[in-house]
CSV table of C-alpha atoms and ligand atoms in Angstrom, one decimal:
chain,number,residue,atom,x,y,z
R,1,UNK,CA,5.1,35.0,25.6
R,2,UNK,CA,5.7,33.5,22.2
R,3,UNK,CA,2.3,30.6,21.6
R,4,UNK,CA,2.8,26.8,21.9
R,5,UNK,CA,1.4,26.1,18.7
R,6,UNK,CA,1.7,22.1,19.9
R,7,UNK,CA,-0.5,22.9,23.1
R,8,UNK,CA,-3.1,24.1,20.7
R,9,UNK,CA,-3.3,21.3,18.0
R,10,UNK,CA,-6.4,18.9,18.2
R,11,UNK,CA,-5.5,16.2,20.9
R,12,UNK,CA,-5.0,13.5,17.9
R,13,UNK,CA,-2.5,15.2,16.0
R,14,UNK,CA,-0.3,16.1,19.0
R,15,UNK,CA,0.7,12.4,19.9
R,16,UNK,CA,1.1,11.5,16.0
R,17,UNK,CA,4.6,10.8,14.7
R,18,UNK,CA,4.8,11.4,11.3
R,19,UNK,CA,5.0,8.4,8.4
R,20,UNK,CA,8.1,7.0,8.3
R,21,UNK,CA,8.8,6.6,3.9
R,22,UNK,CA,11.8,4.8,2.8
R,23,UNK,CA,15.2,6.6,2.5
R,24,UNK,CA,15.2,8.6,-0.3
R,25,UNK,CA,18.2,7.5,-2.9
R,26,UNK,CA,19.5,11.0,-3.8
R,27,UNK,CA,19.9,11.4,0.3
R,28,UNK,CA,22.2,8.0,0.5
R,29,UNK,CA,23.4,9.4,-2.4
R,30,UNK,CA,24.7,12.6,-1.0
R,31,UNK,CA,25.9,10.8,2.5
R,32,UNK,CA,28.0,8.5,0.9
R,33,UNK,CA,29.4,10.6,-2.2
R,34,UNK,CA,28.3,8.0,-4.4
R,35,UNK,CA,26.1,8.7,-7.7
R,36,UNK,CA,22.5,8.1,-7.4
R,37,UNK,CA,23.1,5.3,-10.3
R,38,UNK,CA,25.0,3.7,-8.1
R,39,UNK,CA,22.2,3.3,-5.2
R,40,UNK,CA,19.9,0.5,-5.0
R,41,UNK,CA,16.6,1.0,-3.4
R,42,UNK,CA,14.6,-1.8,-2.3
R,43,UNK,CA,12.6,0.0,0.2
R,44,UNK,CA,8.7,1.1,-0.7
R,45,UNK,CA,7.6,-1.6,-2.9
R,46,UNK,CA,8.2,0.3,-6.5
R,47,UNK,CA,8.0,-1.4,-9.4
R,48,UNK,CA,11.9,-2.0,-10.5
R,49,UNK,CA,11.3,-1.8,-14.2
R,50,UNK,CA,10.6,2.0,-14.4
R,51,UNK,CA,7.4,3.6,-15.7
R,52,UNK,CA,5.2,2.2,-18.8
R,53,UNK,CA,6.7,4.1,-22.0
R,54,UNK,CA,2.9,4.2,-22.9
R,55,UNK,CA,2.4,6.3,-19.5
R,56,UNK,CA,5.8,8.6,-20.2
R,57,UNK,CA,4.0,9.6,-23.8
R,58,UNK,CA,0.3,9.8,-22.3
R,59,UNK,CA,2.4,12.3,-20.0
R,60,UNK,CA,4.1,14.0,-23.2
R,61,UNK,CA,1.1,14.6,-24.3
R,62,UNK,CA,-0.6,16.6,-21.2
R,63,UNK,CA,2.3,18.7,-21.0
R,64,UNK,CA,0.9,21.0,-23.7
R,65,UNK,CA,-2.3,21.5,-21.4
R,66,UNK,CA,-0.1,22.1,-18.4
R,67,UNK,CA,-2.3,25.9,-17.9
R,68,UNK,CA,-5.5,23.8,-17.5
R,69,UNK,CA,-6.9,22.5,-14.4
R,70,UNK,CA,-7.6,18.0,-14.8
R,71,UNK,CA,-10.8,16.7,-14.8
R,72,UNK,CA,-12.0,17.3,-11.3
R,73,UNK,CA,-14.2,14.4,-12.4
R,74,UNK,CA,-11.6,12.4,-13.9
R,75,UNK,CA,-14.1,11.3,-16.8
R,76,UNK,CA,-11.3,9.2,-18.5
R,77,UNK,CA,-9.5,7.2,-16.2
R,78,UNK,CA,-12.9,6.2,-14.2
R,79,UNK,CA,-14.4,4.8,-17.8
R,80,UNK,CA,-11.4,2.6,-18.6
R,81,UNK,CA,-11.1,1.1,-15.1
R,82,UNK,CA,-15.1,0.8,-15.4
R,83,UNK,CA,-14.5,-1.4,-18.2
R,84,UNK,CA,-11.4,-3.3,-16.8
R,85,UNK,CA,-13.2,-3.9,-13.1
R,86,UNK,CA,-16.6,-4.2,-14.8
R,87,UNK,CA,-18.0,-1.8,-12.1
R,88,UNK,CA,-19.8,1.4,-12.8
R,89,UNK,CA,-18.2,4.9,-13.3
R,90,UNK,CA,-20.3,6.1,-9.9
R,91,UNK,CA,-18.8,3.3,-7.9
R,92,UNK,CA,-15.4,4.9,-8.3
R,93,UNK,CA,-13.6,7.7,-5.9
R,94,UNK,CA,-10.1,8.6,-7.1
R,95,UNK,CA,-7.8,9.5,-4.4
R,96,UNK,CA,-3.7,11.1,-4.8
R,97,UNK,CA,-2.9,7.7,-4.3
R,98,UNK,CA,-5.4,5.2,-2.6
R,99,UNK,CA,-4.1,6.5,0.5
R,100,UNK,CA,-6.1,9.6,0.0
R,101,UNK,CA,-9.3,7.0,0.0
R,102,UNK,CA,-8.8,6.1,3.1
R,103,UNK,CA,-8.6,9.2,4.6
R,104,UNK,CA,-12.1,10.3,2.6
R,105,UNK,CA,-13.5,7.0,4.2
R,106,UNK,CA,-12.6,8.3,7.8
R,107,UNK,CA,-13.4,11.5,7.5
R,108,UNK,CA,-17.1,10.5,6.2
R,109,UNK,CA,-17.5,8.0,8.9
R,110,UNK,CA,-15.3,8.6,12.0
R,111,UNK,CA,-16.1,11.0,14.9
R,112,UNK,CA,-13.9,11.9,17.7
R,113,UNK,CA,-14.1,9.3,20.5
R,114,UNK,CA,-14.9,6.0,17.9
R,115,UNK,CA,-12.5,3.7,16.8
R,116,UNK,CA,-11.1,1.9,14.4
R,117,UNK,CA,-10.1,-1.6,14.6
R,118,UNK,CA,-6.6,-2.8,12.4
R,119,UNK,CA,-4.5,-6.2,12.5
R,120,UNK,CA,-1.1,-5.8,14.3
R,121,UNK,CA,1.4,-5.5,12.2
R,122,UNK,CA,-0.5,-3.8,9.6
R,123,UNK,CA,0.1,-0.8,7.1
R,124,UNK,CA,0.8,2.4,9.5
R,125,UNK,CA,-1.6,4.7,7.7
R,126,UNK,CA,-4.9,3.4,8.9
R,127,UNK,CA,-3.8,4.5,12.3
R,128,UNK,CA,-2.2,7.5,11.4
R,129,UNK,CA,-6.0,9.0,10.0
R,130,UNK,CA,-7.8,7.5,12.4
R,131,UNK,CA,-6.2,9.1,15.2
R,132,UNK,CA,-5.7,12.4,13.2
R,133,UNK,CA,-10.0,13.0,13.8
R,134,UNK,CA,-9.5,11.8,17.6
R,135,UNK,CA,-10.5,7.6,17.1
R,136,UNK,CA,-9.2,5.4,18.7
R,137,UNK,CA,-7.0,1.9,16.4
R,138,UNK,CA,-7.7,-1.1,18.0
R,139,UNK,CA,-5.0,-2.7,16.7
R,140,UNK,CA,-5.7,-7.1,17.2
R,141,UNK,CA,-3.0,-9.3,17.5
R,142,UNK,CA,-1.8,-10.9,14.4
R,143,UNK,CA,-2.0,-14.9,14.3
R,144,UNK,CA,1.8,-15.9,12.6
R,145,UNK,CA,2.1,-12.1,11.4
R,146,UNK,CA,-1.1,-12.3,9.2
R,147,UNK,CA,-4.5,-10.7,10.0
R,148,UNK,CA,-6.6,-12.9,12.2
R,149,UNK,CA,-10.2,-12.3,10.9
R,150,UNK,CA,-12.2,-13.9,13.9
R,151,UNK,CA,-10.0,-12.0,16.4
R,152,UNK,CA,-11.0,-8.8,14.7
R,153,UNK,CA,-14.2,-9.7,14.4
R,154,UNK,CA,-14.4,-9.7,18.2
R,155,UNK,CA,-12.8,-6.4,18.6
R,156,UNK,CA,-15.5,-4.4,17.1
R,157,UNK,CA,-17.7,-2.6,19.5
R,158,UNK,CA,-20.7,0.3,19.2
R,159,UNK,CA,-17.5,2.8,19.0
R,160,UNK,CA,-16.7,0.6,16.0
R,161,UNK,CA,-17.2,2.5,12.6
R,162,UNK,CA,-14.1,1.0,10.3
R,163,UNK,CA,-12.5,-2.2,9.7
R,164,UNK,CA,-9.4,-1.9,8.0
R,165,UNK,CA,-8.4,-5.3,6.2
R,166,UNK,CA,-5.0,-5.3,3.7
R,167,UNK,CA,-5.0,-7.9,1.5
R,168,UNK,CA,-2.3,-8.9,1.4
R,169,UNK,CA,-0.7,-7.2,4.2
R,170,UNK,CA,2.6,-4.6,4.1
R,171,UNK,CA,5.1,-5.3,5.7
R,172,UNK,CA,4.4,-8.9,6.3
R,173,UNK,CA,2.8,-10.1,2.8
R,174,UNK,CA,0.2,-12.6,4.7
R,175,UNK,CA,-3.0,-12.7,2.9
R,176,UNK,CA,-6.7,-14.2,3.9
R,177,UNK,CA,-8.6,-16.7,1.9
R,178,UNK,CA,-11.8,-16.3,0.4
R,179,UNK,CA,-13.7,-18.4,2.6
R,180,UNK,CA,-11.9,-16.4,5.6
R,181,UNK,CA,-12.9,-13.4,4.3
R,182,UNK,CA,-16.3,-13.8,3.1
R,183,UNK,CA,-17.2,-15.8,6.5
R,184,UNK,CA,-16.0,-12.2,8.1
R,185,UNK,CA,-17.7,-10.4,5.8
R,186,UNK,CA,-21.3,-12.1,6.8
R,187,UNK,CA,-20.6,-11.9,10.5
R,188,UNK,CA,-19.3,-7.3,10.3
R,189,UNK,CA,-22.6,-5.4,11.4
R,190,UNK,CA,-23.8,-3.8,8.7
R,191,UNK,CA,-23.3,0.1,9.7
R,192,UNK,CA,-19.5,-1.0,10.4
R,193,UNK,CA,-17.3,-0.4,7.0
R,194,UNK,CA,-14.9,-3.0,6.0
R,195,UNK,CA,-11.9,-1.0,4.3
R,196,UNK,CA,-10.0,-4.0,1.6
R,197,UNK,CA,-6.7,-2.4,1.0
R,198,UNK,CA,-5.8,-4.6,-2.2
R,199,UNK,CA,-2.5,-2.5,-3.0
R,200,UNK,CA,-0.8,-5.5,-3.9
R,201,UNK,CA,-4.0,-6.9,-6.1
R,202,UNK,CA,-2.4,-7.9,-9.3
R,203,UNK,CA,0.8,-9.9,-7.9
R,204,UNK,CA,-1.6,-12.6,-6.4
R,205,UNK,CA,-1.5,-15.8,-7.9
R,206,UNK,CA,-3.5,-18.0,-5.2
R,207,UNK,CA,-6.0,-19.9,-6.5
R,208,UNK,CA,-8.2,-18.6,-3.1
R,209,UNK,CA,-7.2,-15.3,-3.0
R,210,UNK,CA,-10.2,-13.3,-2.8
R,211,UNK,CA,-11.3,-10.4,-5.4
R,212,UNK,CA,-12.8,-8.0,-3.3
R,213,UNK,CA,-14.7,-6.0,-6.1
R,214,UNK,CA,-16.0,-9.7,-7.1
R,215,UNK,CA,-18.0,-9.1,-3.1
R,216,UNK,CA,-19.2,-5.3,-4.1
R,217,UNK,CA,-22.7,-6.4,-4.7
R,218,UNK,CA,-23.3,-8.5,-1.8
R,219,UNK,CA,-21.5,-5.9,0.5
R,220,UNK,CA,-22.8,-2.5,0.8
R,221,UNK,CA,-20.5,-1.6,3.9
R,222,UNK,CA,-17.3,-2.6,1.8
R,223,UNK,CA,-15.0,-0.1,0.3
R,224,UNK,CA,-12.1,-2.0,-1.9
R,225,UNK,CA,-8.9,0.4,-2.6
R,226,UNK,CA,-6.3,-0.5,-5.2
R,227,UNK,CA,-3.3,2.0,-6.4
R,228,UNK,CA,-0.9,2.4,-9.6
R,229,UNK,CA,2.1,3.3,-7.3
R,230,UNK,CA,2.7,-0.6,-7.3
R,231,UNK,CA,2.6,-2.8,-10.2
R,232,UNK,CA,1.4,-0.2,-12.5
R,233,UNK,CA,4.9,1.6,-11.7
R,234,UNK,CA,3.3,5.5,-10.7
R,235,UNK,CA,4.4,5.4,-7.6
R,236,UNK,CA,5.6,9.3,-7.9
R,237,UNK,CA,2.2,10.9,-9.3
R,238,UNK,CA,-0.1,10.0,-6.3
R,239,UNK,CA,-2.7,8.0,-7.9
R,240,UNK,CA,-5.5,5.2,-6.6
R,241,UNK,CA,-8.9,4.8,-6.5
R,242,UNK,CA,-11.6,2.9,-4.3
R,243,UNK,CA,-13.9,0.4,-5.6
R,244,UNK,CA,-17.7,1.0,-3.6
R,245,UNK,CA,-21.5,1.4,-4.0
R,246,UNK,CA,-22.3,4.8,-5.5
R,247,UNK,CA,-23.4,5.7,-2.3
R,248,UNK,CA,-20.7,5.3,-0.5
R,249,UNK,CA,-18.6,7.1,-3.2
R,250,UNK,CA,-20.9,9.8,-3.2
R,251,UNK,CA,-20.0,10.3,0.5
R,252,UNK,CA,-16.4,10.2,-0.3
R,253,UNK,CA,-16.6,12.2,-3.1
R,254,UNK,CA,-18.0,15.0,-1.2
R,255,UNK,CA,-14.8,15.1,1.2
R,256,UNK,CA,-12.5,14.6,-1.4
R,257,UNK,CA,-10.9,17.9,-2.5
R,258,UNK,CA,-11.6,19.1,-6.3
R,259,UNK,CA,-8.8,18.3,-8.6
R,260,UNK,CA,-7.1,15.9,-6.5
R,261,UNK,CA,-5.4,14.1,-8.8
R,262,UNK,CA,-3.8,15.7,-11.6
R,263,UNK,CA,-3.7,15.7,-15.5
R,264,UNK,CA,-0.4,14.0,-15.5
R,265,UNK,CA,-1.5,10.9,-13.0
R,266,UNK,CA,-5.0,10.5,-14.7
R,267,UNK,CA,-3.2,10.3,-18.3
R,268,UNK,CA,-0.2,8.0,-17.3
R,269,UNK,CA,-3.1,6.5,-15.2
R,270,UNK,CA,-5.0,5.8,-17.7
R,271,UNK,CA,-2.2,4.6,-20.4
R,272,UNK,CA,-0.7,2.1,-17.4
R,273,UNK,CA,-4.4,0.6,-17.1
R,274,UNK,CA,-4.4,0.2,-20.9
R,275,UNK,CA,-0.7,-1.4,-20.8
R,276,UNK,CA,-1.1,-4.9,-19.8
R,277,UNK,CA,1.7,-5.9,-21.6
R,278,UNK,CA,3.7,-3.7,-19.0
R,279,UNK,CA,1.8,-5.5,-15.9
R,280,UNK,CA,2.3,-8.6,-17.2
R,281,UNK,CA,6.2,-8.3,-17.5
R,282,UNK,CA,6.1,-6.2,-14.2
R,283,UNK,CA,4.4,-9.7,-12.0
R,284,UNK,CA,6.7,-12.2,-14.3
R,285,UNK,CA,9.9,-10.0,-12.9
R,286,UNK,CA,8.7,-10.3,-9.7
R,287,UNK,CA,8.6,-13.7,-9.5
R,288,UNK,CA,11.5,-14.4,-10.4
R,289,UNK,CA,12.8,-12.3,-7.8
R,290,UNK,CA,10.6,-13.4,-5.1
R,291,UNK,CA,11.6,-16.8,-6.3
R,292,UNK,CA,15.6,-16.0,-6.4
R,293,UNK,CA,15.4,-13.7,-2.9
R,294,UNK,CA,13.7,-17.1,-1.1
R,295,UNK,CA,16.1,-19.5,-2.4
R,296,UNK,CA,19.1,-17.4,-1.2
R,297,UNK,CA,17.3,-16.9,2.5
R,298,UNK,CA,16.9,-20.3,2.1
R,299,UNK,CA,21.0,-20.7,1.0
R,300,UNK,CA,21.9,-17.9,4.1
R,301,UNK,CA,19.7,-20.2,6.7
R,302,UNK,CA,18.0,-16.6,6.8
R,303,UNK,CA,14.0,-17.4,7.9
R,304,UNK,CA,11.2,-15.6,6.1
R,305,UNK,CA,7.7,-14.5,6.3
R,306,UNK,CA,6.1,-16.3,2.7
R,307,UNK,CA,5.2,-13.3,1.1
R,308,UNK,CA,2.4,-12.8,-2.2
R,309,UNK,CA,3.2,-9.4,-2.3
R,310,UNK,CA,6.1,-7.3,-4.2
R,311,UNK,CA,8.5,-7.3,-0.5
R,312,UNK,CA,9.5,-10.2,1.4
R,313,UNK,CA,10.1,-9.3,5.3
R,314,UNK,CA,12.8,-11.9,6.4
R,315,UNK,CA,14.4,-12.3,9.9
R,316,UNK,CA,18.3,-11.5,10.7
R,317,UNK,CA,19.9,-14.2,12.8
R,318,UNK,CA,19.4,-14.2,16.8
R,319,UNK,CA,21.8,-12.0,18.6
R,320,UNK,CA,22.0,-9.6,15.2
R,321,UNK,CA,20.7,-6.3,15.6
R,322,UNK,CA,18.4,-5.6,12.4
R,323,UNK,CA,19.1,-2.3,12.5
R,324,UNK,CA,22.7,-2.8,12.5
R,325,UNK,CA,22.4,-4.9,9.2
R,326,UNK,CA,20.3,-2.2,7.9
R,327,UNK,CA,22.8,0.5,8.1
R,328,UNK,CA,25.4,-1.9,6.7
R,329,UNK,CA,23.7,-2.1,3.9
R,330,UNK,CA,23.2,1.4,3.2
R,331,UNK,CA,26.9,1.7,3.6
R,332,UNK,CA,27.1,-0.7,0.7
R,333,UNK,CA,24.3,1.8,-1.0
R,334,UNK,CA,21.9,-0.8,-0.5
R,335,UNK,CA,18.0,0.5,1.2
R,336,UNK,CA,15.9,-1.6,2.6
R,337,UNK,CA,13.1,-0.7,4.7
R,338,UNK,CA,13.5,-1.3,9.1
R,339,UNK,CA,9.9,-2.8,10.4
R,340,UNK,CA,10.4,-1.7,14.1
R,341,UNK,CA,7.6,0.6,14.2
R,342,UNK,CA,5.8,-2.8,12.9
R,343,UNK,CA,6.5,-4.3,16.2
R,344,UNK,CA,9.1,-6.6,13.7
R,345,UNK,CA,12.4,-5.6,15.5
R,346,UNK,CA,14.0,-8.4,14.5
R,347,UNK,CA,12.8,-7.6,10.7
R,348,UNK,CA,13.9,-6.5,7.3
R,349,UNK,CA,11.3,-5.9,4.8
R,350,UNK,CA,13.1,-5.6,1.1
R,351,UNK,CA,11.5,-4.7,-1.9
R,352,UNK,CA,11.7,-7.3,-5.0
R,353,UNK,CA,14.6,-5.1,-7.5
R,354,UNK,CA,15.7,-6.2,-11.2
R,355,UNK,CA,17.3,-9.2,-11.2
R,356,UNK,CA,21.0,-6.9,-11.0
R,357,UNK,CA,19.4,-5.2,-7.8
R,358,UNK,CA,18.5,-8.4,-6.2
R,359,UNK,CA,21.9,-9.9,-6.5
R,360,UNK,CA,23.5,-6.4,-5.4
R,361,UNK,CA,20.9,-6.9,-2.4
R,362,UNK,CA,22.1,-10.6,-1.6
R,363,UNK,CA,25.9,-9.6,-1.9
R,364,UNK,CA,25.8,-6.5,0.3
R,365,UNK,CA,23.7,-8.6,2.6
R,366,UNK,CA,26.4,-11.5,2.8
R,367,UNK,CA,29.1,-9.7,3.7
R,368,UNK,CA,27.1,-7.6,6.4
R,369,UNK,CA,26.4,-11.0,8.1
R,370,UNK,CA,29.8,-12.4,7.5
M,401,PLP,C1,1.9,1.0,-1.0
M,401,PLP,C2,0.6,0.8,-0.3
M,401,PLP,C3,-0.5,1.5,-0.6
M,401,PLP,C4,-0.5,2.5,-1.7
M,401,PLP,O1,-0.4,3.8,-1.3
M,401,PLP,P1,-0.6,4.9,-2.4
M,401,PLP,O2,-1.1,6.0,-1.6
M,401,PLP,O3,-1.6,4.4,-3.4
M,401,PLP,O4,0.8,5.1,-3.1
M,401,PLP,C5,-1.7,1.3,0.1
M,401,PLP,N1,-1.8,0.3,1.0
M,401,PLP,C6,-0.7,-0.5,1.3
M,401,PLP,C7,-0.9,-1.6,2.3
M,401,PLP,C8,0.5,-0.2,0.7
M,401,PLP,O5,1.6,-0.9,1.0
């Protein structure tokens, strides 16, 4: 009798349902028989400008060493962002994108039959590794879509090893205040890690928006991760890093497999860090298109979650079926990202685009709700 290779997988992976990633543009491409040029995809939070040209040439560059294995260590890129986060080299972990940090901080710390605790609504991956090593998410109910500190606060229990916090939060771009957080942060038992996800760090303007690596020192149990798929526009080589006490990035650094990242993503990693002119432009573009995408909600009577993020999750009108607008907008090569699985049925989270993308986006989306 041919094996049921399902009945034998470890009880947490048998209920897991694979991440969900945004629709892939040569695939809408290829449905529709349009050109890929001719796609616009405003679905996993990229940066719209393209790569850094310093990041393409740091790449040129590596290609000649393309036989060697990278720096397991990855000596560079941990001593410029050691000078940029004024931190120490050992405080670092580097992860194939930060997502692989927060499966090193679960596989150090979580046992089969603990738990995590997560905000509704929050970033899908926390749960997806958690429940990979048999934990339990406790997943607290959101207070209007944002992460409600106190609430979480009171969900942690002796089964409690990880607190997962995003800062601000994907899909809904809410965000906590300093004084939130750090009253949160004094009241987390000490052998409970709080997880900061700040993949969204550097498009924050709020005078009281927290810096968790700012909290490092006074923190031991805190882990803050940060990523260049977003505003440092790397989306494509895997690369982020965590922000800790050498101890605790000692502990992930023994889970985390040997050459993780690659020569590529460390030296476009690297050259991106170096590139502020690059960041800087990439955060003024998306202002303006955070700014433009609000005002024509606003002009649509469309309603909005406020959003300090790079994606704005707005509301289709009652009696509209989100996924219905969705797949009109794809027909009009137009990707946006359903939030369903976000418990937001009634949800469309877009990305911010150029300023030619966004006004594609708005077009394709008024005639779908005419
Ligand atoms: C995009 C995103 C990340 C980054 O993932 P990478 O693995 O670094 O590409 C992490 N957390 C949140 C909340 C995100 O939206």
């Amino acid at each position: 009798m041919a094996v049921d290779f399902s009945e034998l997988a470890v009880e947490g992976v048998r209920s897991l349902r694979p991440y969900q990633p945004g629709k892939p543009i040569d695939e809408l491409a290829r449905e529709l028989g349009l050109n890929e040029s001719d796609i616009v995809k405003l679905a996993s939070n990229e940066n719209p400008m393209g790569p850094s040209p310093a990041a393409l040439e740091a790449i040129r560059r590596e290609t000649a060493e393309l036989h060697r294995y990278p720096d397991g260590a990855g000596f560079v890129l941990k001593k410029t962002l050691s000078d940029k986060l004024n931190v120490r080299s050992e405080q670092i972990t580097l992860g194939n994108g930060s997502s692989d940090i927060l499966d090193f901080i679960v596989r150090v710390f979580v046992n089969d039959g603990d738990n995590v605790v997560v905000s509704q609504h929050a970033f899908a991956i926390y749960g997806l590794v958690a429940r990979t090593v048999g934990a339990d998410c406790i997943a607290v109910p959101a207070k209007d879509f944002g992460h409600d500190l106190e609430a979480m606060l009171g969900a942690i229990n002796e089964r409690t090893r990880i607190v997962f916090v995003t800062n601000p939060n994907n899909p809904t771009g809410t965000w906590n205040h300093r004084d939130e957080l750090i009253a949160f942060l004094n009241k987390v038992p000490e052998n409970v890690i709080v997880l900061l996800d700040e993949a969204y760090f550097e498009y924050v303007h709020e005078a009281d928006y927290p810096n968790g690596i700012e909290l490092l020192d006074q923190y031991p149990n805190l882990v803050v991760t940060r990523t260049f798929s977003k505003a440092y526009g790397l989306a494509s080589l895997r690369v982020g890093y965590g922000v800790s006490s050498p101890e605790l990035a000692d502990l992930m650094n023994r889970v985390r497999p040997p050459f993780n990242v690659d020569s590529f993503a460390l030296a476009a990693a690297n050259a991106a860090m170096l590139d502020e002119e690059y960041v800087r432009e990439s955060i003024a573009l998306n202002d303006r298109g955070m700014n433009y995408l609000t005002s024509a909600f606003d002009n649509l009577g469309l309603s909005y979650i406020p959003s300090v993020g790079n994606f704005i999750s707005f509301r289709v009108p009652d009696g509209v079926d989100a996924m219905e607008v969705y797949s009109g907008l794809l027909k009009q090569g137009v990707i946006v990202r359903p939030v369903a699985n976000y418990e937001m049925p009634e949800y469309l989270r877009v990305s911010i685009g150029t300023e030619s993308e966004n006004e594609i986006f708005i077009r394709a989306l008024q005639k779908v709700l005419a």
